[in-house]
CSV table of C-alpha atoms and ligand atoms in Angstrom, one decimal:
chain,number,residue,atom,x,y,z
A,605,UNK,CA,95.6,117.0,103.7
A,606,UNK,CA,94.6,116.9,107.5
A,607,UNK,CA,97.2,114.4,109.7
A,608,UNK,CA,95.8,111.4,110.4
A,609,UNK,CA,96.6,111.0,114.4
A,610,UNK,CA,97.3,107.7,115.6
A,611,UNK,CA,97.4,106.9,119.3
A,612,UNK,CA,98.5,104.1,121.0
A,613,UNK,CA,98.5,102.6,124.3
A,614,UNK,CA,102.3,102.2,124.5
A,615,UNK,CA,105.2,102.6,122.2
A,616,UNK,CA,105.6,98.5,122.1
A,617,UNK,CA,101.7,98.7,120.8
A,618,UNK,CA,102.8,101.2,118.2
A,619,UNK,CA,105.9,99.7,116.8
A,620,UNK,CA,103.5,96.5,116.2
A,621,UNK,CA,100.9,98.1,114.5
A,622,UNK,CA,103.4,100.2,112.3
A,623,UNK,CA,105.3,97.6,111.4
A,624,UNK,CA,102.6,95.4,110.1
A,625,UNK,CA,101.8,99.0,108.0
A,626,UNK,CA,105.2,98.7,106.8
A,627,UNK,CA,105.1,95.0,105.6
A,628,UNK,CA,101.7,95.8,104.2
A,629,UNK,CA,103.4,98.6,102.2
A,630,UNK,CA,106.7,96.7,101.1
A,631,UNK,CA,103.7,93.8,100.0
A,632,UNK,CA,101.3,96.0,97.7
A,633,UNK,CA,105.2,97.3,96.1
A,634,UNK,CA,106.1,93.3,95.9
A,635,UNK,CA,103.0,92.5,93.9
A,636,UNK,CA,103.3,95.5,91.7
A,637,UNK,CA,106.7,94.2,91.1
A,638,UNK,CA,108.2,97.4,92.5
A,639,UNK,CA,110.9,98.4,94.8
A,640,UNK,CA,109.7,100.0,97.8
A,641,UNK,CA,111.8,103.1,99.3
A,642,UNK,CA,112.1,103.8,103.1
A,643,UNK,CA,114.0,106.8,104.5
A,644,UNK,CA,114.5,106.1,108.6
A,645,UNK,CA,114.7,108.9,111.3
A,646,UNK,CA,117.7,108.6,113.6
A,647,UNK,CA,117.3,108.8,117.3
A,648,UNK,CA,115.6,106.7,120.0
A,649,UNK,CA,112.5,106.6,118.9
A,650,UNK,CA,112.8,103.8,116.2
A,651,UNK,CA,114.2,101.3,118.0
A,652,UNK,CA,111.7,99.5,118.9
A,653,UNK,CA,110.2,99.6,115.4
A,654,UNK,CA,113.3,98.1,114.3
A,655,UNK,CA,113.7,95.2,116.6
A,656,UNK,CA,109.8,94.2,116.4
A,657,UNK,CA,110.2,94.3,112.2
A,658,UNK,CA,113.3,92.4,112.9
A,659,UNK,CA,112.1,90.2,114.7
A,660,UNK,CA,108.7,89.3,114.3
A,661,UNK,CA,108.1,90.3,110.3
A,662,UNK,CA,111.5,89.0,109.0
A,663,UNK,CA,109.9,86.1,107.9
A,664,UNK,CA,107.0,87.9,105.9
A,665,UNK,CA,109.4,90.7,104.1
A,666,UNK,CA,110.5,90.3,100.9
A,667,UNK,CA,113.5,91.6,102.0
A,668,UNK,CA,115.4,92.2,98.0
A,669,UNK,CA,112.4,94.6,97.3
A,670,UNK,CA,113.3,97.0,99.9
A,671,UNK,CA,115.7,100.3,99.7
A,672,UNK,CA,116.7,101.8,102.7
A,673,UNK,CA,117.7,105.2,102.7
A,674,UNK,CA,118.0,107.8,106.0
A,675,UNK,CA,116.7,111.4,106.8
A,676,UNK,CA,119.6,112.5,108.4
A,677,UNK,CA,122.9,111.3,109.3
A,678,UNK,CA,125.5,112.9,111.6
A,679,UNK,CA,128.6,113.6,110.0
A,680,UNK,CA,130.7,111.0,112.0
A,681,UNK,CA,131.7,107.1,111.0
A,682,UNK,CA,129.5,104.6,110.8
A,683,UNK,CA,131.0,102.7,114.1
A,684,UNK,CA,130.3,105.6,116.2
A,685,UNK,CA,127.5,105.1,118.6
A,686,UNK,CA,125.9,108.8,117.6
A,687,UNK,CA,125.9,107.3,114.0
A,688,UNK,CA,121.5,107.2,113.1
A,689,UNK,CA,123.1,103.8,110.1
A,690,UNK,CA,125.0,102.5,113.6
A,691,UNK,CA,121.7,101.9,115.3
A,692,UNK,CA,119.9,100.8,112.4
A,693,UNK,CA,122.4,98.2,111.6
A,694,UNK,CA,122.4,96.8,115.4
A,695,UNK,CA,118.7,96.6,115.8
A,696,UNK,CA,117.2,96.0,112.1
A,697,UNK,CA,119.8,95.7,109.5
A,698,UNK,CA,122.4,92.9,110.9
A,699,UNK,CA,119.0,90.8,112.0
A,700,UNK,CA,117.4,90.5,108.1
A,701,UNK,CA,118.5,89.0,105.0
A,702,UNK,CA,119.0,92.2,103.0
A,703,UNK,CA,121.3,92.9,99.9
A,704,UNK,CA,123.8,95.3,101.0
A,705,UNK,CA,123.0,97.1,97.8
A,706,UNK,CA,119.9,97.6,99.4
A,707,UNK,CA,121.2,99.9,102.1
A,708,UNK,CA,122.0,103.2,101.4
A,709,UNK,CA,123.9,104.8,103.7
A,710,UNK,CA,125.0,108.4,104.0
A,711,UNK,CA,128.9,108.0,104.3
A,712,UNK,CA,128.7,109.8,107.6
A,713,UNK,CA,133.0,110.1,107.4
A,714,UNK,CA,133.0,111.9,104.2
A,715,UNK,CA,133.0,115.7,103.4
A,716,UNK,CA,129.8,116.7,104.3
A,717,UNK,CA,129.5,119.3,101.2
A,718,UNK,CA,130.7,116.4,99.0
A,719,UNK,CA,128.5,113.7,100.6
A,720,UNK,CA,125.4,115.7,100.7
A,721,UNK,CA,125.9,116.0,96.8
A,722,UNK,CA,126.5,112.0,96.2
A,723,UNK,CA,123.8,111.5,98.6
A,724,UNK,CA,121.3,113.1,96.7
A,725,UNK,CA,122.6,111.3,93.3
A,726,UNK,CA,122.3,108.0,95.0
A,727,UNK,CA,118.6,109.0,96.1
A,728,UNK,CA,118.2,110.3,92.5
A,729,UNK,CA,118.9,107.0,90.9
A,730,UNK,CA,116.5,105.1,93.5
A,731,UNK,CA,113.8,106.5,94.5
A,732,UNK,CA,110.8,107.8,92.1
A,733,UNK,CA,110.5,111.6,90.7
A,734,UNK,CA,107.5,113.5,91.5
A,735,UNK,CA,107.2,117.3,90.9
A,736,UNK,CA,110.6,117.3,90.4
A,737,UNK,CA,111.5,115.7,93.4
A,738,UNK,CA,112.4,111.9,95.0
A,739,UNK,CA,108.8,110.8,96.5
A,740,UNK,CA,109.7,108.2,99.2
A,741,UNK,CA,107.4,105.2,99.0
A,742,UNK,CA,107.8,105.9,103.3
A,743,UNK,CA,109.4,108.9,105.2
A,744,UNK,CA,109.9,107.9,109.4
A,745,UNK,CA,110.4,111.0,111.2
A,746,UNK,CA,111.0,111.5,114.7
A,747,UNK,CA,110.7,115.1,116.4
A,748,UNK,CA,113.7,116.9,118.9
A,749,UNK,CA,112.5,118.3,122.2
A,750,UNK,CA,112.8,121.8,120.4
A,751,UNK,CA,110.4,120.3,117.2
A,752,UNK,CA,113.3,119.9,115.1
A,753,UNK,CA,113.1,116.9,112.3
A,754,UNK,CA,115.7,114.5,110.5
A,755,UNK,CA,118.6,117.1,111.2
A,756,UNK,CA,116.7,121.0,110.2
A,757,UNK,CA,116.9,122.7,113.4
A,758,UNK,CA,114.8,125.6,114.1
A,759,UNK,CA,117.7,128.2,113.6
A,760,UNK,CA,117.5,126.6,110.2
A,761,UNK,CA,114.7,126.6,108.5
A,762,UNK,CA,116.0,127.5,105.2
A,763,UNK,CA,117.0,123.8,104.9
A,764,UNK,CA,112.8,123.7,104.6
A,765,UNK,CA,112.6,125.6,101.6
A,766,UNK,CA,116.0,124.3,99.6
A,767,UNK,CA,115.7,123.4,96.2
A,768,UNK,CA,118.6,120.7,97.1
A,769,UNK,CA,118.2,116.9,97.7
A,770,UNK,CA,120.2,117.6,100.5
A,771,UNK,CA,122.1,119.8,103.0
A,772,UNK,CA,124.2,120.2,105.4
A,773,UNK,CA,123.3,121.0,108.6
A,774,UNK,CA,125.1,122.1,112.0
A,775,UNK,CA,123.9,121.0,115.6
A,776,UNK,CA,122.7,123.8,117.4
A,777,UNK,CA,124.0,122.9,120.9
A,778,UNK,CA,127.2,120.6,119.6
A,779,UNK,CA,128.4,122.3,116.1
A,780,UNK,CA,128.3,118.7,115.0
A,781,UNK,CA,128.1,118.4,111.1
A,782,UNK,CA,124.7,116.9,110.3
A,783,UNK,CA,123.4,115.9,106.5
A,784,UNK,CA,119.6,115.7,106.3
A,785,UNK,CA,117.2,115.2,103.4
A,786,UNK,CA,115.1,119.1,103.0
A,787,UNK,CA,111.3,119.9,103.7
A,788,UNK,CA,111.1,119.8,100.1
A,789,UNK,CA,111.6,115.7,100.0
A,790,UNK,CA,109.9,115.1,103.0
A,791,UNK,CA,106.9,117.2,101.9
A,792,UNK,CA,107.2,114.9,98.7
A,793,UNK,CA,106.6,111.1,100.6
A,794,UNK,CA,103.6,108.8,99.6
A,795,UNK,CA,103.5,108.6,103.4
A,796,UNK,CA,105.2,110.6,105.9
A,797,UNK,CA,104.9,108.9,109.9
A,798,UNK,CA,105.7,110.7,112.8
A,799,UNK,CA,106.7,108.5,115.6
A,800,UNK,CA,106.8,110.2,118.8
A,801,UNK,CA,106.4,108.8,122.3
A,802,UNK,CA,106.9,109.9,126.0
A,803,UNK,CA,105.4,113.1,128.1
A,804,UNK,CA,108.6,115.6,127.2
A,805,UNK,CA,107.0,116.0,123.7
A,806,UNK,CA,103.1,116.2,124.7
A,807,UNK,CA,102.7,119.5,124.7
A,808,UNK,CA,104.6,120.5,121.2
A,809,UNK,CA,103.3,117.8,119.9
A,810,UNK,CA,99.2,119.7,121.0
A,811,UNK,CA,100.9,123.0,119.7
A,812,UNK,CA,102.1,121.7,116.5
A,813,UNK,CA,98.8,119.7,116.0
A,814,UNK,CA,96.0,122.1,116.8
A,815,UNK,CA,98.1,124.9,114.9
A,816,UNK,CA,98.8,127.1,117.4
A,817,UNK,CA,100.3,130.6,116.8
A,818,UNK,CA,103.4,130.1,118.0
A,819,UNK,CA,104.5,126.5,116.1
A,820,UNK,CA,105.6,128.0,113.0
A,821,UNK,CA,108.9,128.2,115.3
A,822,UNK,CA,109.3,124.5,114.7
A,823,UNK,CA,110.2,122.5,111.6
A,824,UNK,CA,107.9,119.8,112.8
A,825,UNK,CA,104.9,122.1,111.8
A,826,UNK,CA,106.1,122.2,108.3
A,827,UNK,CA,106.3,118.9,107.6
A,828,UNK,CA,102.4,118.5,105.4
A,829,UNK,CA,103.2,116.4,102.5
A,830,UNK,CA,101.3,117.7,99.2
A,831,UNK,CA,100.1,115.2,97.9
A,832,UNK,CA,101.1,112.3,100.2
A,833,UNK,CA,99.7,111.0,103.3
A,834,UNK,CA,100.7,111.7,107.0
A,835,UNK,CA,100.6,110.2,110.1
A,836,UNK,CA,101.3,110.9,113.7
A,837,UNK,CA,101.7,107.9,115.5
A,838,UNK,CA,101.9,108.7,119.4
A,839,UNK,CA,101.7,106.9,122.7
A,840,UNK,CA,99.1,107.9,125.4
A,841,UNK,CA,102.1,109.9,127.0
A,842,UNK,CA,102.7,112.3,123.9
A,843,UNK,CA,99.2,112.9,123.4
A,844,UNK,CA,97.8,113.9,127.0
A,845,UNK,CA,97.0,117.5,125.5
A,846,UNK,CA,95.3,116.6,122.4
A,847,UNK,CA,91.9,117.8,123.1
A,848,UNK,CA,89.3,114.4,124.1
A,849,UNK,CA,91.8,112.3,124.6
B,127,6PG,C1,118.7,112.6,114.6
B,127,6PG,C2,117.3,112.3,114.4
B,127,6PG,C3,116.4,113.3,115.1
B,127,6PG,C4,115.4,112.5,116.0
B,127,6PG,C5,114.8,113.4,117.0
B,127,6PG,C6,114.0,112.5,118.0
B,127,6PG,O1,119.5,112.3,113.8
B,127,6PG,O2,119.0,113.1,115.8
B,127,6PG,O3,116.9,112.0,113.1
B,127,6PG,O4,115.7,114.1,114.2
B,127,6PG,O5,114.4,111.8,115.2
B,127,6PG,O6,115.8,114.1,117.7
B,127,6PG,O7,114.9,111.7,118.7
B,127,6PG,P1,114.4,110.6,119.7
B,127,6PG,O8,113.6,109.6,119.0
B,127,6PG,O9,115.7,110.0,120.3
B,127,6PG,O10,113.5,111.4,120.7
């Protein structure tokens, strides 16, 4: 299935139109009387997502029907500011009225060979089977400066193809001890959303969208779910090379 490209005037005007998405989402799971699953992106990028759902839909959320989960999780404790649950927590999670059941966390302190393994159980008891694998209700992905996703660098593109839940990953540039979710599970999301704002990433973001030759070098560009849908939500900065824009 083709993206479906979403531009928006600013990143505040795309958090608020996301976010209603999202409570529209958790809503059509509420009345079905189901659960609905979420896996966040780490980074920047969500923030403002986060504060706007925190607080301006907090009200409207049926909060008890809603599973968190992460892509990716660096392999530190959750108090440390390069922990992705860290930011969550200050900007979303400490603001709502949540079950702590309800957030599943990658234990970030933990073995990483170990952890990815529970990880994946904990998804496995959660979040619906599909072909085999979980199928997120919603996947939020965010895109590195070098097209990487959740924590599969482009030296790594194996962690694309795993048959695992889960791996472990290593940081490029750092070394640091990442666990991400694989291509596979993203691939497997009702609906995947890219979130990615500012100039830096304009012009991967054009190569990755208009398929060019050269963006099979970057995970980004092979993130299509199957069967689900996705969406790349950009500001006017990210998507000043996107043909008639
Ligand atoms: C991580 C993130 C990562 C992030 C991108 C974009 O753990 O580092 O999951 O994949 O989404 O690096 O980050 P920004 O939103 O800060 O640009």
């Amino acid at each position: 299935m083709e993206p479906i490209i979403r531009i928006f005037h600013s990143p505040a005007e795309l958090a608020e139109e996301f976010a209603s998405d999202i409570v529209s989402g958790i809503m059509a799971a509420y009345h079905k009387e189901r659960h609905f699953t979420i896996a966040l992106s780490g980074g920047a990028t969500p923030k403002t997502l986060f504060s706007v759902l925190a607080e301006e839909f907090n009200g409207s959320i049926p909060w008890k029907n809603v599973h968190f989960f992460w892509g990716d999780e660096r392999c530190v404790a959750p108090e440390d500011p390069e922990s992705n649950y860290k930011c969550a927590k200050q900007y979303l999670l400490d603001k709502i009225d949540i079950p702590g059941t309800n957030i599943h966390r990658i234990i970030g302190e933990n073995d990483p060979g170990a952890e990815s393994d529970r990880y994946a159980n904990e998804i496995k008891d959660f979040v619906k089977s599909k072909n085999g694998f979980p199928s997120f209700d919603l996947i939020i992905l965010g895109m590195g400066l070098d097209g990487h996703i959740a924590s599969i660098f482009p030296d790594q593109q194996a962690l694309l193809h795993s048959e695992k839940i889960c791996e472990v990953s290593i940081h490029p540039a750092t070394s640091q001890k990442r666990i991400t979710l694989t291509g596979k599970v993203f691939n497997n999301a009702a609906l995947l959303a890219f979130l990615v704002t500012g100039k830096s990433k304009a012009w991967l973001v054009s190569e990755i969208l208009n398929k060019a030759k050269e963006s099979d070098y970057y995970p980004a560009a092979h993130i299509i779910p199957e069967n689900g849908k996705l969406e790349w939500l950009l500001d006017e900065e990210a998507s000043i090379f996107l043909s008639n824009q």
